[in-house]
Coordinates of C-alpha atoms and ligand atoms in Angstrom, one line a residue:
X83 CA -49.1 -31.7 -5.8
X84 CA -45.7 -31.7 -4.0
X85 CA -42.8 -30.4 -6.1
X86 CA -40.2 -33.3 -5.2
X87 CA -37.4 -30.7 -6.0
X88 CA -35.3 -32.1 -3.1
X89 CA -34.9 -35.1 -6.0
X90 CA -32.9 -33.0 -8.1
X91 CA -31.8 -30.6 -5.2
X92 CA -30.6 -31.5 -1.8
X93 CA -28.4 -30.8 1.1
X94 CA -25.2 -33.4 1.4
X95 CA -22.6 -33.0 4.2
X96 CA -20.6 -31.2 1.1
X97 CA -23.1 -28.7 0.3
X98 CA -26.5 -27.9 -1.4
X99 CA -26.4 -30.3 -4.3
X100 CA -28.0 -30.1 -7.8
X101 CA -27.8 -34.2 -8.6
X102 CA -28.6 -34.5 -12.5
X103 CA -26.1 -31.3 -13.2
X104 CA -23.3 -33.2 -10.4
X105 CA -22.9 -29.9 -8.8
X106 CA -22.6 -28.4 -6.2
X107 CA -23.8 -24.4 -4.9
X108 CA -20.9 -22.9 -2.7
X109 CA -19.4 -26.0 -1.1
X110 CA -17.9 -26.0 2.0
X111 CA -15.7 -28.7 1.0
X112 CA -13.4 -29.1 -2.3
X113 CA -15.9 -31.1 -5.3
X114 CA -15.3 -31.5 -8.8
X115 CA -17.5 -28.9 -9.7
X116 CA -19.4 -25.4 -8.1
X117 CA -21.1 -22.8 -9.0
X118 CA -20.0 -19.7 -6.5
X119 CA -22.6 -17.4 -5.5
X120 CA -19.9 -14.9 -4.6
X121 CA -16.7 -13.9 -2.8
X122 CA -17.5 -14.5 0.5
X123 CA -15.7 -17.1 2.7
X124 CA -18.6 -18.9 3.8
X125 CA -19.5 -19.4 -0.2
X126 CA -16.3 -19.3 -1.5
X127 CA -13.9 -21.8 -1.0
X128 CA -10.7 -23.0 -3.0
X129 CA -9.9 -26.3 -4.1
X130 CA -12.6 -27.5 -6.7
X131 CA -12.2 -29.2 -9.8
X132 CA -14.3 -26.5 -11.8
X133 CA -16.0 -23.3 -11.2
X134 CA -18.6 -21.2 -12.6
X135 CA -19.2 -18.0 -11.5
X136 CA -19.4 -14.6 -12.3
X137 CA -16.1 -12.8 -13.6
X138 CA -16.1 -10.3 -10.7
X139 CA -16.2 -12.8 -8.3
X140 CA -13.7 -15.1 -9.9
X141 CA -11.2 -12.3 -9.8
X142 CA -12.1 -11.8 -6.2
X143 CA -11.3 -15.8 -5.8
X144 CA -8.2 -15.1 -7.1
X145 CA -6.7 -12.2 -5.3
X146 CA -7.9 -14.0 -2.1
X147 CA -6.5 -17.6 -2.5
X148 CA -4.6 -17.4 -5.4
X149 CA -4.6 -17.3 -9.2
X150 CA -4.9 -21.8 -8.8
X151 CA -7.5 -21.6 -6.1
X152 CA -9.2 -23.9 -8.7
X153 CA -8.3 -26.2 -11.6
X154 CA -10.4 -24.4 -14.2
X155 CA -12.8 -21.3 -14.2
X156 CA -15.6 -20.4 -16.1
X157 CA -16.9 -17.0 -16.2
X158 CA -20.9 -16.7 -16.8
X159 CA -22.7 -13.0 -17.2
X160 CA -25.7 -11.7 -15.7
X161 CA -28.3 -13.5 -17.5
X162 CA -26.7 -15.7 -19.7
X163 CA -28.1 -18.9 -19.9
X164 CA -25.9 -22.3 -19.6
X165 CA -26.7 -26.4 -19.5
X166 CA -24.7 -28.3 -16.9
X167 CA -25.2 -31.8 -18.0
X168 CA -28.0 -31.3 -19.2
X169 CA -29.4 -29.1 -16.3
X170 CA -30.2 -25.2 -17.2
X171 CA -28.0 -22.8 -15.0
X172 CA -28.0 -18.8 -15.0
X173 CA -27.2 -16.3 -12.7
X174 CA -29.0 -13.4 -12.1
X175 CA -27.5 -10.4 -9.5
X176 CA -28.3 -10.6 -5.4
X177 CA -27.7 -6.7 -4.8
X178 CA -25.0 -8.4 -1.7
X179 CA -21.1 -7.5 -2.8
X180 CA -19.8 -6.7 -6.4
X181 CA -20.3 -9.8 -8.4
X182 CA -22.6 -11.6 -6.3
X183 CA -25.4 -13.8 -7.7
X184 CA -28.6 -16.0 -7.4
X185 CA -28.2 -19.2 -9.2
X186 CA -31.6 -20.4 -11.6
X187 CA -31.6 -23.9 -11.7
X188 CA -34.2 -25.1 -14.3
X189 CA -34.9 -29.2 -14.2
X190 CA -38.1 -31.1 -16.1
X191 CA -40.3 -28.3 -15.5
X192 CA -39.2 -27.2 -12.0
X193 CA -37.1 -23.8 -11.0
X194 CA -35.0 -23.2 -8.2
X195 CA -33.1 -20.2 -7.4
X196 CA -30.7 -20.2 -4.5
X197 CA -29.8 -16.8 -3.7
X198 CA -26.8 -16.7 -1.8
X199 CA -26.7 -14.1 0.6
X200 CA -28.6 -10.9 -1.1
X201 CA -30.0 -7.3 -0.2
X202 CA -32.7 -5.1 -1.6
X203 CA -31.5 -1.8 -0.7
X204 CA -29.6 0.2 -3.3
X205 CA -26.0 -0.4 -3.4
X206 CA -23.6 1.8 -6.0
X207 CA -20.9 -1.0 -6.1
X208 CA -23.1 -3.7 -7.5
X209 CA -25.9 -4.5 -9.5
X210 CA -29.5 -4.7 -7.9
X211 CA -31.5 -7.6 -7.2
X212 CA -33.4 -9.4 -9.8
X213 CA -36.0 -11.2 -8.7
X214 CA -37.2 -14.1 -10.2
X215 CA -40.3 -16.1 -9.7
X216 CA -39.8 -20.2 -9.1
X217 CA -40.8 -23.4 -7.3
X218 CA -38.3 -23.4 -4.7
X219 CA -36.5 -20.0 -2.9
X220 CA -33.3 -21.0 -1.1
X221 CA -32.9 -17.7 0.9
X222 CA -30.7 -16.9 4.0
X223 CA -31.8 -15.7 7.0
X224 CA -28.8 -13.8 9.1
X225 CA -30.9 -11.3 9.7
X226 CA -34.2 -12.7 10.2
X227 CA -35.5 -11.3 13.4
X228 CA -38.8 -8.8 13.7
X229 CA -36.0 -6.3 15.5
X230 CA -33.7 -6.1 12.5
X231 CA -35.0 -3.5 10.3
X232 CA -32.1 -1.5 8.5
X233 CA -31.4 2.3 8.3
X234 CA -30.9 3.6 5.0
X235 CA -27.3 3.4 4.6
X236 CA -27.3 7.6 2.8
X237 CA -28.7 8.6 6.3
X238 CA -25.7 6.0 8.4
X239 CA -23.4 8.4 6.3
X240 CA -24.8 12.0 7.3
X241 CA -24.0 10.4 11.5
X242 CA -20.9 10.0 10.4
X243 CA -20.2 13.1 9.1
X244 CA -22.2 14.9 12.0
X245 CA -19.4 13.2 14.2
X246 CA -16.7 14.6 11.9
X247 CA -18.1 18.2 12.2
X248 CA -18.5 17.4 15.9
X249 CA -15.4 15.9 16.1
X250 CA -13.0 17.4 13.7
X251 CA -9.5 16.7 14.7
X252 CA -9.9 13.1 16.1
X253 CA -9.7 10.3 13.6
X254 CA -12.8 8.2 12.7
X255 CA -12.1 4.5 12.1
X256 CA -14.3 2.3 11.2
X257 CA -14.2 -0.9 11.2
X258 CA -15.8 -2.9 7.8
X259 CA -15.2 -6.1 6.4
X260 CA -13.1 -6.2 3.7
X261 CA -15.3 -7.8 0.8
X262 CA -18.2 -5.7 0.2
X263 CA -18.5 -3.5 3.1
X264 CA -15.4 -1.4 3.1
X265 CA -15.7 -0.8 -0.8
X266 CA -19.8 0.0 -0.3
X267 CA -18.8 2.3 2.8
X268 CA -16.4 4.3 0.6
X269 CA -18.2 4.7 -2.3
X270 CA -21.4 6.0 0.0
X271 CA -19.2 8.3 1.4
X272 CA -17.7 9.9 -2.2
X273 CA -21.4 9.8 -3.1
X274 CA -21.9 12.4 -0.3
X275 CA -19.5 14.5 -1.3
X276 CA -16.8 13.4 0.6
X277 CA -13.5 14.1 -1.3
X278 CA -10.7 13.8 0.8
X279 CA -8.3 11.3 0.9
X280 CA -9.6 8.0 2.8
X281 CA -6.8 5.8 4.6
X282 CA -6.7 2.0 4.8
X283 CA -5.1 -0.6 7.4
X284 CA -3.2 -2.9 5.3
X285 CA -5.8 -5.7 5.3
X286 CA -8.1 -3.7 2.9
X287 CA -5.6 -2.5 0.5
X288 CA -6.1 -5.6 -1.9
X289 CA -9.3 -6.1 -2.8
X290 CA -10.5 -1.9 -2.6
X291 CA -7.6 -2.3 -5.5
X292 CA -9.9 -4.8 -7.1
X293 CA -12.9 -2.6 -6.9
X294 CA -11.6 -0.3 -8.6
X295 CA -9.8 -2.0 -11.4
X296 CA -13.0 -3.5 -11.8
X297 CA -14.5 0.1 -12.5
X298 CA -15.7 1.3 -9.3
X299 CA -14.5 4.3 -8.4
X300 CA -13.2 5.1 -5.0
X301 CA -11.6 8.2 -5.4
X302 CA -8.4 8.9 -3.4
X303 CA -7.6 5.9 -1.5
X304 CA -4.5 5.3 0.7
X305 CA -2.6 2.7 2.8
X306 CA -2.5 4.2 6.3
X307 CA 0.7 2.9 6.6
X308 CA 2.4 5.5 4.6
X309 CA 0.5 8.2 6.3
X310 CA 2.2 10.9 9.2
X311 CA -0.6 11.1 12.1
X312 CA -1.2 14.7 11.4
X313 CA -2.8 13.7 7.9
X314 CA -4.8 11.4 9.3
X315 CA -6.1 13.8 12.5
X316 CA -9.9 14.7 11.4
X317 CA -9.9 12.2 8.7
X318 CA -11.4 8.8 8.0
X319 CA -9.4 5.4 7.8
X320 CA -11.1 1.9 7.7
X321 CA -9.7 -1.5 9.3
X322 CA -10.8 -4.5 10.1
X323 CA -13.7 -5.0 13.2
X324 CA -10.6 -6.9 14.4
X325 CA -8.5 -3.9 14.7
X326 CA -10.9 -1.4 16.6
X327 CA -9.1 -3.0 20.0
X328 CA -6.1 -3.6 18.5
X329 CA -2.3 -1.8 19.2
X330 CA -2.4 -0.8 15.9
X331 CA -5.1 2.5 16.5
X332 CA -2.6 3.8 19.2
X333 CA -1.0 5.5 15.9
X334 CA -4.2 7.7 15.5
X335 CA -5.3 10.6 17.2
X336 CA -7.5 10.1 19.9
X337 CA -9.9 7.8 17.3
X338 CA -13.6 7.6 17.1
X339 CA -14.1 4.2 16.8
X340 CA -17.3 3.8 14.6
X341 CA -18.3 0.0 12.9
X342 CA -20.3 -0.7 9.9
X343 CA -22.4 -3.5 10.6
X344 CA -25.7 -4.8 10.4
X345 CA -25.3 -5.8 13.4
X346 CA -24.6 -2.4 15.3
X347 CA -28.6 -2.9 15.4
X348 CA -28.1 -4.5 18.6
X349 CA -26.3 -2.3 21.2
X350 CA -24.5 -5.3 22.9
X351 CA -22.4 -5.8 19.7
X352 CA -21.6 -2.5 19.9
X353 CA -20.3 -2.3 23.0
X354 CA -18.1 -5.9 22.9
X355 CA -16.3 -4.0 20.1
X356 CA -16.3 -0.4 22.3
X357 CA -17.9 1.3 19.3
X358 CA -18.4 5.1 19.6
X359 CA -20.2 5.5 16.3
X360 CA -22.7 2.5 15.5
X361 CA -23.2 2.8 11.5
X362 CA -26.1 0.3 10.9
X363 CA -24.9 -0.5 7.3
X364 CA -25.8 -4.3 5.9
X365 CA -25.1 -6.2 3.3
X366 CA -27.8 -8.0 4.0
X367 CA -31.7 -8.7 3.6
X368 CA -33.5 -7.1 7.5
X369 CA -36.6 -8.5 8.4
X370 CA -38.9 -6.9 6.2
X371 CA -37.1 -7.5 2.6
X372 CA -36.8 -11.3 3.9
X373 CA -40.4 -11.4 4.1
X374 CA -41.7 -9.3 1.3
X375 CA -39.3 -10.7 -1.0
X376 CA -40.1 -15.0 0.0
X377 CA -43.7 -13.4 -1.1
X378 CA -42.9 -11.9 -4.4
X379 CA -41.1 -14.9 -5.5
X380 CA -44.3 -16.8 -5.0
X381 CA -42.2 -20.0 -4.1
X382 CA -44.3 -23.1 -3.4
X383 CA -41.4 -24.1 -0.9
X384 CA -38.7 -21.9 1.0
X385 CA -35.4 -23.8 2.2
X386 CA -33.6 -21.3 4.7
X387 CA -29.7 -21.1 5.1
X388 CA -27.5 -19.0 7.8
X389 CA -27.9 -18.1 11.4
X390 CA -31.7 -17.3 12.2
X391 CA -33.4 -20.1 10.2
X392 CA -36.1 -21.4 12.8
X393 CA -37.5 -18.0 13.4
X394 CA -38.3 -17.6 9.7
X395 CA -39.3 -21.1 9.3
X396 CA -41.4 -21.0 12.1
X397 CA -42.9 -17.3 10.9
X398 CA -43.5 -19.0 7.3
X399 CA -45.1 -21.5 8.2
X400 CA -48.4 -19.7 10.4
X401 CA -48.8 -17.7 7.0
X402 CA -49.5 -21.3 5.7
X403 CA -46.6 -21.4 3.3
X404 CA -44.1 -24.5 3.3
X405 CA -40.4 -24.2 4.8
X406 CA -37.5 -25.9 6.1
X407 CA -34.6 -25.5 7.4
X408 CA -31.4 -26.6 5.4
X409 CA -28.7 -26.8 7.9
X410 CA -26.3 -26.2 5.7
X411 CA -22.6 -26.9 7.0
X412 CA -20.1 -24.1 7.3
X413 CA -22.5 -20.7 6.6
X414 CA -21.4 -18.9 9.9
X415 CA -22.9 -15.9 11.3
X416 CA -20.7 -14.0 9.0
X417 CA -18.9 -10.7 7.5
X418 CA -21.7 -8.0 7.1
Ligands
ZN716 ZN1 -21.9 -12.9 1.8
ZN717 ZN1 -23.2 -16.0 3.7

């Protein structure tokens, strides 16, 4: 029997769209209604008629585009179950950033989930990742390669201070994005025992404000701005990847430049952004939770989003199971 989701659930040049709810699942383009999987700028846009998303990353809507970035919001917990004409909705945690989600659709019998962009390795600034058996996985695929097979973020953290004790009166920046990554770095860092102050460029300020209005605690955070170059000597200050090359680090002492990044699993990145200190820290799935966790859903049929779609499509399908590639406009090769 074929599942015929792609009735009820389908790409359209504005986005993966659920057609008896009239929604659609982080549109690229403004629509009268979304659900947001989370704060990201490939996901989250402004613009729409009506949102639905989790509170966390409504809020992080707002301090990005602006408390109007939509005509109405409306805030959904974990595991609360809504109808959106007529179509059941919930969302469930993806383990990615703080407040990011996997939408259940449930339609005549049939469940999809479409899990944003997600992670299975433990991450103190957000809730883990539920998984939840259905017909059809949407999954993502930035990191789908054999190669890509994460470090445990705990043992990134230990290089980094080895480089510090090595190191001890040059600066260590390192560049993060700021959603997700430079809150997650932080907070691995105080959960090492870290308690110094930790300097930030400008760019990060906001939304590391966020995370810890919205509870997660960050310790003593600071603009680097405000800071004299002897407090910053031997300490640690995060900026944009943007910023490693930029004027702006001539104002530290003789910096370690160190980046955060799935993606300093391939030493070419490394060295377009002169890194030092590679910290292979993601946001997202590697290789092996991509795999395992297609199988544990026991999906009849897996659509594949973002960057490395064939190579998992293609790997899918000689273990016999059913996949395709979405295409889905605007999902970029993006922050992690
Ligand atoms: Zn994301
Ligand atoms: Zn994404």
């Amino acid at each position: 029997m074929t599942l015929q989701i792609d009735r009820w659930l389908h790409p359209t040049p504005s986005g993966l769209y659920c057609a008896p709810g009239q929604f659609y699942i982080d549109p690229p383009r403004p629509v009268d209604r979304a659900v947001i999987t989370h704060g990201h700028s490939d996901h989250a846009r402004s613009g729409h008629g009506a949102v639905l998303a989790t509170a966390d990353t409504i809020a992080i809507m707002k301090v990005r585009y602006g408390e109007s970035c939509a005509g109405t919001f409306e805030a959904t917990a974990y595991g609360n179950e809504t109808s959106i004409n007529g179509v059941k909705v919930r969302l469930v945690p993806a383990g990615h950033i703080l407040g990011s989600a996997q939408v259940v659709i449930e339609w005549q019998g049939s469940r999809a989930v479409v899990s944003g962009d997600y992670k299975r390795a433990a991450d103190p600034t957000c809730a883990p990742f539920e998984l939840v058996p259905c017909d059809v996985f949407v999954t993502e695929a930035t990191f789908a390669l054999p190669v890509f097979r994460h470090e445990k973020a705990e043992h990134e953290v230990q290089k980094l201070f080895a480089s510090m004790a090595a190191e001890n009166q040059r600066t260590h920046l390192i560049g993060a994005y700021g959603l997700g990554k430079c809150q997650r770095v932080i907070k691995l860092i105080r959960n090492a025992g870290y308690d110094q102050p930790i300097y930030l460029h400008g760019a990060h300020v906001a939304l590391t404000e966020l995370y810890q209005s919205l509870g997660i605690d960050l310790g003593d955070v600071r603009p680097a701005t405000s800071a004299e170059v002897s407090d910053t000597s031997g300490a640690i200050v995060l900026c944009p990847p943007s910023a490693l090359n930029d004027r702006w680090t001539r104002r530290f002492n003789d910096p370690v430049a160190a980046f955060a990044s799935g993606w300093m699993r391939v030493r070419g990145r490394a060295r377009q952004y002169g890194v030092e200190l590679p910290l292979v820290i993601s946001d997202h799935a590697d290789w092996p939770e991509l795999i395992d966790t297609i199988a544990e859903t026991e999906a009849e049929e897996v659509w594949v989003t973002h960057g490395r779609d064939d190579a998992l499509v293609h790997h899918l399908s000689t273990l016999g199971r059913k996949a395709r590639a979405l295409a889905l406009v605007g999902r970029e090769d993006e922050a992690d």
